[in-house]
């Protein structure tokens, strides 16, 4: 035991302690992975779930390179553009910065030699050289920061504009949230993920190009001083450590995708609370909403704990491999010509010359090893970038599919509908839409939800301009579904639909939408002031529209047409419904769909509105349960909720139903 205790000196005790710590770390990592796997099983994620695994694939491989190239074509659309200029500016400043580093090493070495050699003259000369160079070096560094920040912003502008052009094309924004279930939180992708992707790719460009340039220049300088063997050994170590660490970092991309997904879900449940705060308050649902928010937050926190621990373990290995071992290799390389007494370079060198040569070569080799370490560690950021790239690419693919009429959604069909499904195959977009003025005609059109549930097997009716139609039936019978098909929000599964173009068909919902902007914007939405002027409609005419719906007093009350308010809160429910009718009078479409849009309006005002619509030639499709509205319609369409419907002319013998 005495000999064993003697063997365990302080040096070996430190090594033993480090080894024990590493073993404990690996054991803890193993337990964490088992716990994560168990959590995945509890949440229903099984190894057989191949589709989800494939969807979450986010690694640095050939697929990643292809995705990056595809996105770069959007952010750098042509050879000569602003982004190319910033890329060139960054490249030039990186080269200048590397030369500044080399000059500072050489100048610093001769300053130290002058101090050691007690040469006041050389010390002053080289110190003044350093002071004179400080403004130029500072300018280079800040030009680099300026170029990086501007390039991040330019990339974000390009990518955001491209994605929003796709997202707001026709009804794609609606289809993504209601027809396609591949993207859960597009707002998260369009804002935070785009910003993080642009920042990450620009930082990667800087963090890779600068070390590569450093390595090339330092190899050139070191080859002339210590030979080519030293830099070759360092490069071999770079390749080996790079492959080794890249293999260990493979889970980072997938974990980044999951993190952004959970962040989006957490933002979504909070936004729902804000949007529906009044309804939740009436239900006293604060405790239930708190449970939902805490549950979503706990899921995010648990994943972040796992991710933080994974980064901790990878940081431990990265630091050893990319920093400390790289320094050890650097010491071994730089010491060879000095420790070898037979080396021809230093056979006749004095102590001062040996010291100066060692300082200069050692610092260059240290900078080279640091550059090698930065390249190795850049692989960590590249793996994280792969996660953001996978999410952005998925969003681009979904937008492309939706704009070409394709969507993916789980098709659910009840057993009782099996015969119907066999007779009418549910193929989205299988129907034909014919554009024609002053007519709406359903010819053998199956009324079905995007999920595959058939509400009416074969719908046939025709309405000409001037013939108002009242639509009635129990909840869930297909009234709103009919309007969504008519408005081209839902796909046509068969038959032929004849209708006017989109601009000649207007929809007025029960809860009208009030846009951000002025009082004028509420009347002319979605037009802008320029569109109003092109149509030749004056503010006096807009005032008449408000008077028609008994809202003329609001102009004075709110401070004129250019008054800006939060109109969703300022206007009451009845005022918002009447504002929507004024909006209808402004646009004067051929057909208008009124979906319980006068439920908060008095009967006399409602009657005047319907009479005015007939007077100006707007044909109405109305969903309402009021008996008072039957006299304003010529036909009724009744759906019983069991797949049957009745379309008939309203006569004196027609039995009115409703309240």
XYZ file of C-alpha atoms in Angstrom:
659
model
C 0.000 0.000 0.000
C 2.870 2.352 0.751
C 4.237 1.963 -2.755
C 0.770 2.447 -4.205
C 0.262 5.642 -2.189
C 3.648 6.877 -3.315
C 2.664 6.220 -6.900
C -0.449 8.332 -6.579
C 1.221 11.726 -6.666
C -0.737 14.923 -7.160
C -0.299 14.597 -10.907
C -1.760 11.117 -11.110
C -4.517 12.011 -8.642
C -5.657 14.772 -11.009
C -5.653 12.378 -13.956
C -7.575 9.784 -11.964
C -10.112 12.397 -10.894
C -10.600 13.582 -14.484
C -11.063 9.988 -15.651
C -13.625 9.347 -12.918
C -15.494 12.529 -13.832
C -15.568 11.505 -17.492
C -16.917 8.048 -16.587
C -19.598 9.597 -14.377
C -20.541 11.987 -17.183
C -20.932 9.170 -19.683
C -23.069 7.179 -17.214
C -25.290 10.222 -16.633
C -25.617 10.769 -20.397
C -26.664 7.146 -20.838
C -29.341 7.510 -18.157
C -30.613 10.704 -19.765
C -30.945 9.001 -23.147
C -32.853 6.093 -21.584
C -35.185 8.554 -19.821
C -35.763 10.435 -23.079
C -36.525 7.174 -24.876
C -38.987 6.200 -22.135
C -40.657 9.605 -22.397
C -40.962 9.123 -26.151
C -42.707 5.795 -25.641
C -45.140 7.351 -23.175
C -45.999 10.073 -25.678
C -46.769 7.490 -28.335
C -43.537 7.803 -30.293
C -42.390 4.329 -31.266
C -39.494 3.125 -33.377
C -41.964 1.954 -35.982
C -43.197 5.452 -36.572
C -41.017 5.834 -39.658
C -42.827 8.762 -41.215
C -42.275 11.014 -38.222
C -38.633 10.005 -37.960
C -38.131 10.791 -41.624
C -39.874 14.143 -41.241
C -37.613 15.111 -38.325
C -34.427 14.251 -40.191
C -32.068 17.183 -39.824
C -28.415 16.227 -40.276
C -25.375 17.584 -42.083
C -25.457 15.459 -45.211
C -26.183 15.658 -48.920
C -29.842 16.525 -48.268
C -28.775 19.441 -46.056
C -26.448 20.794 -48.763
C -29.252 20.596 -51.321
C -31.637 22.451 -49.005
C -29.094 25.203 -48.311
C -28.415 25.690 -52.031
C -32.136 25.946 -52.721
C -32.637 28.629 -50.069
C -29.467 30.509 -51.082
C -30.897 30.933 -54.601
C -33.746 32.872 -52.979
C -31.546 34.994 -50.713
C -28.930 35.679 -53.434
C -31.136 35.792 -56.565
C -28.490 36.921 -59.056
C -24.757 37.416 -59.420
C -24.799 41.203 -59.127
C -27.021 42.225 -56.221
C -26.745 43.911 -52.832
C -26.192 40.591 -51.046
C -23.252 39.757 -53.322
C -21.705 43.112 -52.472
C -21.909 42.405 -48.750
C -20.470 38.917 -49.265
C -17.500 40.455 -51.082
C -17.125 43.127 -48.386
C -17.049 40.438 -45.681
C -14.521 38.365 -47.643
C -12.210 41.390 -48.120
C -12.419 42.399 -44.457
C -11.723 38.805 -43.387
C -8.563 38.772 -45.520
C -7.491 42.150 -44.141
C -8.203 40.985 -40.601
C -6.035 37.892 -41.081
C -3.163 40.012 -42.393
C -3.683 42.342 -39.427
C -3.380 39.344 -37.085
C -0.133 38.227 -38.749
C 1.272 41.759 -38.609
C 0.352 42.088 -34.934
C 2.099 38.769 -34.164
C 5.263 39.864 -35.941
C 5.157 43.386 -34.508
C 4.417 42.102 -31.009
C 7.311 39.675 -31.219
C 9.829 42.392 -32.144
C 8.469 44.657 -29.360
C 9.084 41.880 -26.837
C 12.538 41.227 -28.338
C 13.360 44.933 -27.983
C 12.260 44.848 -24.335
C 14.325 41.732 -23.608
C 17.290 43.152 -25.583
C 16.935 46.507 -23.771
C 16.779 48.441 -27.052
C 14.905 51.658 -26.325
C 15.092 52.789 -29.951
C 13.516 49.586 -31.396
C 10.929 49.518 -28.616
C 9.735 53.080 -29.383
C 9.734 52.520 -33.140
C 7.648 49.323 -33.101
C 5.346 50.613 -30.355
C 4.589 53.742 -32.383
C 3.960 51.490 -35.405
C 1.367 49.622 -33.346
C -0.285 52.870 -32.175
C -0.424 54.172 -35.758
C -2.014 50.933 -36.994
C -4.734 50.843 -34.307
C -7.324 52.993 -36.217
C -6.936 50.905 -39.376
C -7.255 47.610 -37.464
C -10.301 48.912 -35.584
C -11.867 50.065 -38.861
C -11.368 46.611 -40.410
C -12.988 44.887 -37.409
C -16.011 47.186 -37.423
C -16.423 46.954 -41.199
C -16.606 43.194 -40.699
C -19.338 43.548 -38.043
C -21.229 46.024 -40.248
C -21.116 43.694 -43.248
C -22.271 40.692 -41.191
C -25.234 42.552 -39.655
C -26.327 44.038 -42.992
C -26.058 40.645 -44.709
C -28.221 39.034 -41.999
C -30.850 41.713 -42.520
C -30.732 41.436 -46.332
C -31.081 37.647 -46.176
C -34.025 37.974 -43.796
C -35.748 40.529 -46.051
C -35.338 38.338 -49.151
C -36.479 35.116 -47.477
C -39.364 36.743 -45.593
C -40.661 38.446 -48.745
C -40.483 35.194 -50.710
C -42.296 33.188 -48.025
C -45.022 35.797 -47.509
C -45.559 36.095 -51.260
C -46.284 32.365 -51.248
C -48.182 32.393 -47.942
C -50.541 35.247 -48.901
C -51.137 34.046 -52.465
C -54.921 33.620 -52.932
C -56.144 31.553 -49.927
C -52.948 29.689 -49.050
C -52.860 31.143 -45.513
C -56.352 29.705 -44.942
C -55.565 26.331 -46.479
C -52.448 25.883 -44.348
C -54.416 26.245 -41.143
C -57.623 24.490 -42.190
C -56.907 22.014 -44.996
C -53.313 20.909 -44.471
C -52.051 19.636 -41.101
C -48.299 19.427 -41.829
C -47.471 22.884 -40.414
C -48.853 23.554 -36.936
C -47.474 27.055 -36.251
C -46.669 28.997 -39.432
C -46.256 32.248 -37.474
C -43.326 30.712 -35.579
C -41.686 29.634 -38.848
C -42.277 32.916 -40.669
C -40.867 35.085 -37.873
C -38.490 33.490 -35.373
C -37.224 30.552 -37.437
C -36.467 32.724 -40.473
C -34.515 35.170 -38.308
C -32.546 32.405 -36.581
C -31.811 30.703 -39.910
C -30.461 33.921 -41.483
C -28.334 34.727 -38.431
C -26.998 31.181 -38.294
C -26.016 30.920 -41.963
C -24.227 34.311 -41.975
C -22.364 33.471 -38.761
C -21.384 30.135 -40.277
C -20.030 31.896 -43.383
C -17.864 34.098 -41.171
C -16.833 31.339 -38.755
C -15.754 29.029 -41.587
C -14.160 31.418 -44.096
C -11.974 33.252 -41.558
C -10.409 30.078 -40.041
C -9.876 28.569 -43.518
C -8.097 31.725 -44.617
C -6.052 31.747 -41.407
C -5.011 28.146 -41.970
C -3.878 28.803 -45.555
C -1.810 31.860 -44.620
C -0.335 30.328 -41.461
C 0.594 27.150 -43.339
C 2.415 29.291 -45.908
C 4.299 31.174 -43.168
C 5.025 28.111 -41.009
C 6.228 25.937 -43.880
C 9.092 28.348 -44.439
C 10.058 28.287 -40.736
C 9.394 24.786 -39.347
C 8.818 22.807 -42.557
C 5.746 21.285 -44.163
C 5.490 18.323 -41.803
C 4.094 20.359 -38.886
C 1.144 21.947 -40.739
C 0.425 18.577 -42.385
C 0.076 16.934 -38.969
C -2.276 19.711 -37.863
C -4.452 19.304 -40.959
C -4.622 15.534 -40.427
C -5.765 16.150 -36.867
C -8.410 18.598 -38.155
C -9.886 16.010 -40.514
C -9.906 13.250 -37.889
C -11.432 15.380 -35.106
C -13.965 16.899 -37.510
C -15.377 13.528 -38.566
C -15.370 12.290 -34.968
C -17.257 15.289 -33.534
C -19.684 15.514 -36.475
C -20.746 11.933 -35.791
C -21.359 12.705 -32.104
C -23.373 15.849 -32.918
C -25.906 14.127 -35.173
C -28.846 14.487 -32.700
C -28.426 18.297 -32.531
C -30.370 19.011 -35.737
C -33.331 16.872 -34.720
C -33.370 18.368 -31.223
C -33.352 21.887 -32.733
C -36.404 21.022 -34.874
C -38.223 19.693 -31.803
C -37.281 22.766 -29.762
C -38.737 25.160 -32.340
C -41.869 23.001 -32.609
C -42.468 23.127 -28.845
C -41.704 26.862 -28.778
C -44.380 27.369 -31.448
C -46.937 25.324 -29.498
C -46.219 27.343 -26.362
C -46.680 30.633 -28.251
C -49.916 29.299 -29.776
C -51.629 28.421 -26.462
C -50.720 31.876 -25.119
C -52.099 33.637 -28.214
C -55.340 31.607 -27.902
C -55.765 32.902 -24.356
C -55.413 36.509 -25.562
C -57.701 36.037 -28.589
C -60.494 34.308 -26.642
C -60.046 36.093 -23.304
C -63.663 37.287 -23.081
C -65.208 33.867 -23.720
C -62.792 32.222 -21.269
C -63.630 34.852 -18.616
C -67.371 34.220 -18.973
C -66.740 30.482 -18.496
C -64.367 31.104 -15.536
C -61.905 28.956 -17.468
C -58.718 30.470 -16.092
C -57.804 27.340 -14.116
C -58.344 25.085 -17.139
C -56.316 27.376 -19.389
C -53.581 27.516 -16.764
C -53.369 23.701 -16.833
C -53.104 23.733 -20.628
C -50.377 26.395 -20.654
C -48.406 24.688 -17.867
C -48.653 21.329 -19.636
C -47.311 22.803 -22.882
C -44.595 24.703 -21.021
C -43.508 21.592 -19.081
C -43.102 19.707 -22.348
C -40.891 22.519 -23.678
C -38.877 22.729 -20.454
C -38.283 18.969 -20.349
C -36.947 19.039 -23.889
C -34.767 22.074 -23.115
C -33.327 20.260 -20.074
C -32.364 17.336 -22.305
C -30.972 19.671 -24.956
C -28.948 21.679 -22.421
C -27.476 18.490 -20.961
C -26.645 17.198 -24.441
C -24.890 20.486 -25.253
C -23.046 20.245 -21.927
C -21.708 16.790 -22.725
C -20.832 17.797 -26.292
C -19.148 20.958 -24.982
C -17.039 18.819 -22.662
C -15.889 16.637 -25.560
C -15.555 19.604 -27.968
C -13.301 21.497 -25.563
C -10.977 18.540 -25.118
C -10.814 17.517 -28.789
C -10.958 20.899 -30.518
C -9.090 23.036 -27.988
C -6.806 21.212 -25.586
C -5.748 18.267 -27.770
C -5.241 20.689 -30.671
C -2.928 22.721 -28.418
C -1.026 19.545 -27.457
C -0.547 18.676 -31.121
C 0.616 22.253 -31.717
C 3.223 22.023 -28.947
C 4.500 18.717 -30.343
C 4.834 20.186 -33.819
C 6.486 23.492 -32.885
C 8.935 21.880 -30.461
C 10.482 19.492 -33.001
C 13.045 21.886 -34.601
C 13.995 23.333 -31.185
C 14.379 20.053 -29.239
C 16.235 18.370 -32.102
C 19.835 19.574 -31.647
C 20.817 18.245 -35.088
C 18.184 20.378 -36.853
C 20.034 22.654 -39.341
C 17.765 25.688 -38.718
C 19.025 26.471 -35.189
C 22.561 25.061 -35.095
C 24.156 28.537 -35.081
C 21.306 30.557 -33.499
C 21.817 32.639 -30.375
C 19.498 32.435 -27.384
C 17.742 35.671 -28.398
C 17.217 34.417 -31.969
C 15.855 31.104 -30.658
C 13.496 33.001 -28.383
C 12.246 35.308 -31.151
C 11.803 32.435 -33.619
C 9.970 30.358 -31.011
C 7.635 33.202 -30.096
C 6.770 33.955 -33.718
C 6.389 30.318 -34.846
C 4.629 29.337 -31.622
C 2.084 32.107 -31.861
C 1.388 31.410 -35.520
C 0.957 27.731 -34.728
C -1.258 28.624 -31.771
C -3.416 30.800 -34.028
C -3.509 27.992 -36.568
C -4.574 25.471 -33.923
C -7.260 27.936 -32.769
C -8.445 28.272 -36.354
C -8.577 24.476 -36.631
C -10.557 24.385 -33.393
C -13.033 26.987 -34.688
C -13.620 24.954 -37.827
C -14.227 21.828 -35.768
C -16.591 23.709 -33.439
C -18.353 25.296 -36.453
C -19.677 21.809 -37.126
C -21.801 22.249 -34.006
C -23.421 25.373 -35.451
C -23.784 23.650 -38.808
C -25.747 20.837 -37.182
C -28.020 23.374 -35.505
C -28.387 25.173 -38.836
C -29.514 21.864 -40.339
C -32.483 21.947 -37.945
C -33.589 25.426 -39.031
C -32.986 24.507 -42.678
C -35.239 21.451 -42.378
C -38.087 23.562 -40.967
C -37.762 26.342 -43.559
C -37.580 23.784 -46.391
C -40.668 21.998 -45.101
C -42.560 25.314 -45.030
C -41.474 26.085 -48.598
C -42.605 22.639 -49.781
C -46.011 22.936 -48.095
C -46.535 26.407 -49.594
C -45.611 25.072 -53.029
C -48.049 22.166 -52.678
C -50.908 24.371 -51.485
C -50.392 26.901 -54.278
C -50.542 24.074 -56.809
C -53.793 22.728 -55.317
C -52.329 19.859 -53.293
C -52.773 19.333 -49.586
C -52.168 16.495 -47.152
C -54.594 15.683 -44.399
C -55.744 12.566 -42.576
C -58.924 11.365 -44.322
C -61.470 10.059 -41.808
C -64.614 8.273 -42.917
C -67.330 6.753 -40.764
C -68.441 3.171 -41.397
C -71.971 4.223 -42.314
C -70.581 6.268 -45.212
C -68.697 3.387 -46.813
C -71.174 2.980 -49.664
C -71.159 6.707 -50.398
C -67.358 6.791 -50.521
C -67.293 3.929 -52.986
C -69.834 5.680 -55.225
C -68.117 9.082 -55.050
C -64.326 8.817 -54.745
C -62.952 11.656 -52.639
C -60.322 13.249 -54.863
C -59.580 16.879 -53.959
C -59.796 19.094 -57.005
C -61.649 16.476 -59.073
C -64.527 18.886 -59.708
C -64.655 21.589 -62.352
C -65.173 25.320 -61.723
C -66.662 27.407 -64.533
C -66.463 31.208 -64.244
C -69.619 32.995 -65.440
C -71.381 36.215 -64.449
C -74.805 36.484 -62.801
C -75.246 32.783 -62.063
C -74.398 30.236 -59.357
C -75.036 26.616 -60.298
C -74.177 23.381 -58.484
C -74.288 20.466 -60.909
C -73.818 17.026 -59.272
C -71.429 18.476 -56.700
C -70.702 16.342 -53.604
C -70.596 18.558 -50.515
C -67.732 17.145 -48.427
C -65.320 18.415 -45.788
C -61.554 18.388 -46.421
C -61.385 15.565 -43.874
C -63.449 13.328 -46.168
C -66.877 13.444 -44.475
C -69.674 13.688 -47.068
C -72.494 16.027 -46.010
C -74.555 15.865 -49.206
C -73.869 13.218 -51.829
C -75.192 15.051 -54.900
C -76.071 18.765 -54.760
C -77.957 20.334 -57.677
C -79.498 23.812 -57.858
C -79.220 27.007 -59.914
C -79.606 30.644 -58.871
C -79.656 33.638 -61.219
C -78.941 37.236 -60.268
C -81.913 38.870 -58.594
C -83.198 35.730 -56.828
C -82.311 35.782 -53.133
C -81.890 32.418 -51.409
C -82.472 31.638 -47.723
C -80.400 28.720 -46.426
C -81.563 26.926 -43.298
C -81.037 23.714 -41.404
C -79.657 22.351 -38.116
C -76.098 22.902 -36.965
C -73.575 20.741 -38.805
C -75.807 20.157 -41.818
C -73.401 21.883 -44.233
C -74.473 25.544 -44.493
C -71.009 26.977 -43.836
C -69.439 24.152 -45.853
C -71.505 25.216 -48.857
C -70.113 28.756 -48.610
C -66.535 27.535 -48.230
C -66.873 25.492 -51.417
C -68.518 28.448 -53.138
C -65.688 30.745 -52.010
C -63.056 28.212 -53.213
C -61.696 27.814 -49.687
C -62.426 24.088 -49.783
C -61.602 21.827 -52.733
C -64.258 20.594 -55.121
C -64.469 16.794 -54.942
C -66.556 16.346 -58.097
C -69.251 17.737 -60.379
C -69.309 21.209 -61.889
C -69.649 24.540 -60.080
C -70.570 27.630 -62.120
C -69.968 30.931 -60.349
C -68.662 34.476 -60.839
C -64.985 35.257 -60.270
C -63.827 35.783 -56.714
C -64.074 39.575 -56.715
C -67.772 39.425 -57.596
C -68.678 37.189 -54.661
C -68.611 38.741 -51.176
C -68.860 37.075 -47.762
C -70.185 38.781 -44.620
C -69.685 36.641 -41.475
C -71.480 36.823 -38.137
C -68.351 38.273 -36.488
C -66.985 40.719 -39.097
C -63.273 41.346 -39.343
C -62.038 44.845 -38.524
C -58.628 45.594 -39.998
C -55.815 47.687 -38.532
C -56.036 51.244 -39.817
C -58.390 54.189 -40.188
C -62.181 54.382 -40.095
C -62.132 54.656 -43.897
C -60.196 51.371 -44.089
C -63.028 49.593 -42.252
C -65.516 50.542 -44.981
C -63.363 49.924 -48.052
C -61.472 46.796 -46.830
C -59.686 45.034 -48.510
C -59.202 48.059 -50.791
C -56.714 50.808 -49.960
C -57.189 54.561 -50.379
C -55.611 54.402 -53.845
C -58.162 51.760 -54.898
C -61.014 53.946 -53.655
C -59.734 56.856 -55.748
C -59.393 54.632 -58.823
C -63.024 53.581 -58.430
C -64.039 57.232 -58.246
C -65.872 56.850 -54.930
C -65.712 59.967 -52.743
C -65.834 60.202 -48.960
C -69.338 61.656 -49.286
C -70.495 58.421 -50.915
C -68.872 56.464 -48.087
C -70.846 58.648 -45.664
C -74.058 57.660 -47.492
C -73.155 53.982 -47.049
C -72.811 54.540 -43.303
C -76.128 56.427 -43.256
C -77.808 53.502 -45.041
C -76.912 51.230 -42.117
C -77.571 53.961 -39.515
C -73.882 54.461 -38.656
C -73.556 58.067 -39.811
C -72.995 59.329 -36.262
C -69.835 57.245 -35.898
C -67.944 59.549 -38.262
C -68.223 62.486 -35.877
C -67.950 60.363 -32.749
C -64.592 58.817 -33.709
C -62.990 61.949 -35.193
C -63.331 61.582 -38.974
C -62.255 59.199 -41.712
C -58.558 59.253 -40.809
C -59.069 58.350 -37.158
C -57.068 55.263 -36.127
C -58.489 53.042 -33.364
C -58.574 49.430 -32.290
C -61.875 48.954 -34.081
C -62.442 45.416 -32.824
C -62.801 46.886 -29.312
C -64.187 50.350 -30.105
C -67.212 49.154 -32.114
C -70.011 47.154 -30.520
C -71.238 43.856 -31.971
C -74.152 45.493 -33.793
C -71.953 48.333 -35.088
C -69.444 45.848 -36.492
C -72.211 43.974 -38.299
C -73.593 47.193 -39.777
C -70.057 48.276 -40.741
C -69.724 44.996 -42.630
C -72.947 45.766 -44.521
C -71.601 49.243 -45.422
C -68.525 47.453 -46.718
C -70.833 45.285 -48.842
C -72.525 48.371 -50.337
C -69.109 49.835 -51.210
C -67.954 46.757 -53.153
C -71.349 46.072 -54.863
C -70.682 42.401 -55.755
C -73.000 40.331 -57.921
C -73.627 37.863 -55.077
C -73.221 38.207 -51.303
C -73.193 35.509 -48.647
C -74.697 36.693 -45.360
C -73.871 34.242 -42.574
C -76.016 35.292 -39.569
C -74.509 38.730 -40.143
C -77.503 40.715 -38.797
C -78.105 38.762 -35.595
C -77.124 41.799 -33.467
C -79.090 44.294 -35.605
C -82.679 45.362 -34.953
C -85.404 44.044 -37.254
C -86.217 47.445 -38.804
C -82.563 48.175 -39.653
C -82.217 44.625 -40.991
C -85.246 45.089 -43.251
C -83.848 48.335 -44.652
C -80.493 46.676 -45.367
C -82.119 43.838 -47.314
C -84.303 46.218 -49.281
C -81.280 48.336 -50.202
C -79.330 45.260 -51.375
C -82.164 44.342 -53.748
C -82.333 47.955 -54.922
C -78.633 48.113 -55.865
C -78.691 44.657 -57.506
C -76.866 42.491 -54.950
C -78.183 38.918 -54.905
C -78.098 37.388 -51.421
C -77.446 33.937 -49.962
C -78.581 34.267 -46.346
C -78.126 31.962 -43.387
C -80.571 33.013 -40.674
C -83.209 31.632 -38.315
C -85.357 34.781 -38.313
C -88.835 34.426 -39.825
C -88.798 38.137 -40.613
C -86.262 37.540 -43.397
C -88.347 35.112 -45.479
C -90.159 37.983 -47.218
C -86.844 39.257 -48.617
C -86.002 35.939 -50.387
C -87.286 34.114 -53.456
C -85.972 30.572 -52.808
C -85.008 28.489 -49.808
C -82.434 25.697 -49.474
C -83.125 23.423 -46.514
C -80.587 20.813 -45.351
C -81.708 18.216 -42.832
C -78.226 17.187 -41.607
C -78.675 13.568 -42.812
C -77.471 14.087 -46.374
C -80.797 15.313 -47.797
C -81.724 18.784 -48.989
C -84.662 20.682 -50.503
C -84.388 23.641 -52.895
C -87.741 25.298 -53.666
C -89.315 28.610 -54.566
C -90.899 30.522 -51.685
C -94.646 30.926 -52.222
C -97.624 31.877 -50.097
C -98.079 28.198 -49.215
C -94.485 27.817 -47.996
C -94.330 27.059 -44.274
C -91.877 29.441 -42.664
C -89.749 28.081 -39.843
C -87.409 29.840 -37.489
C -87.790 32.333 -34.671
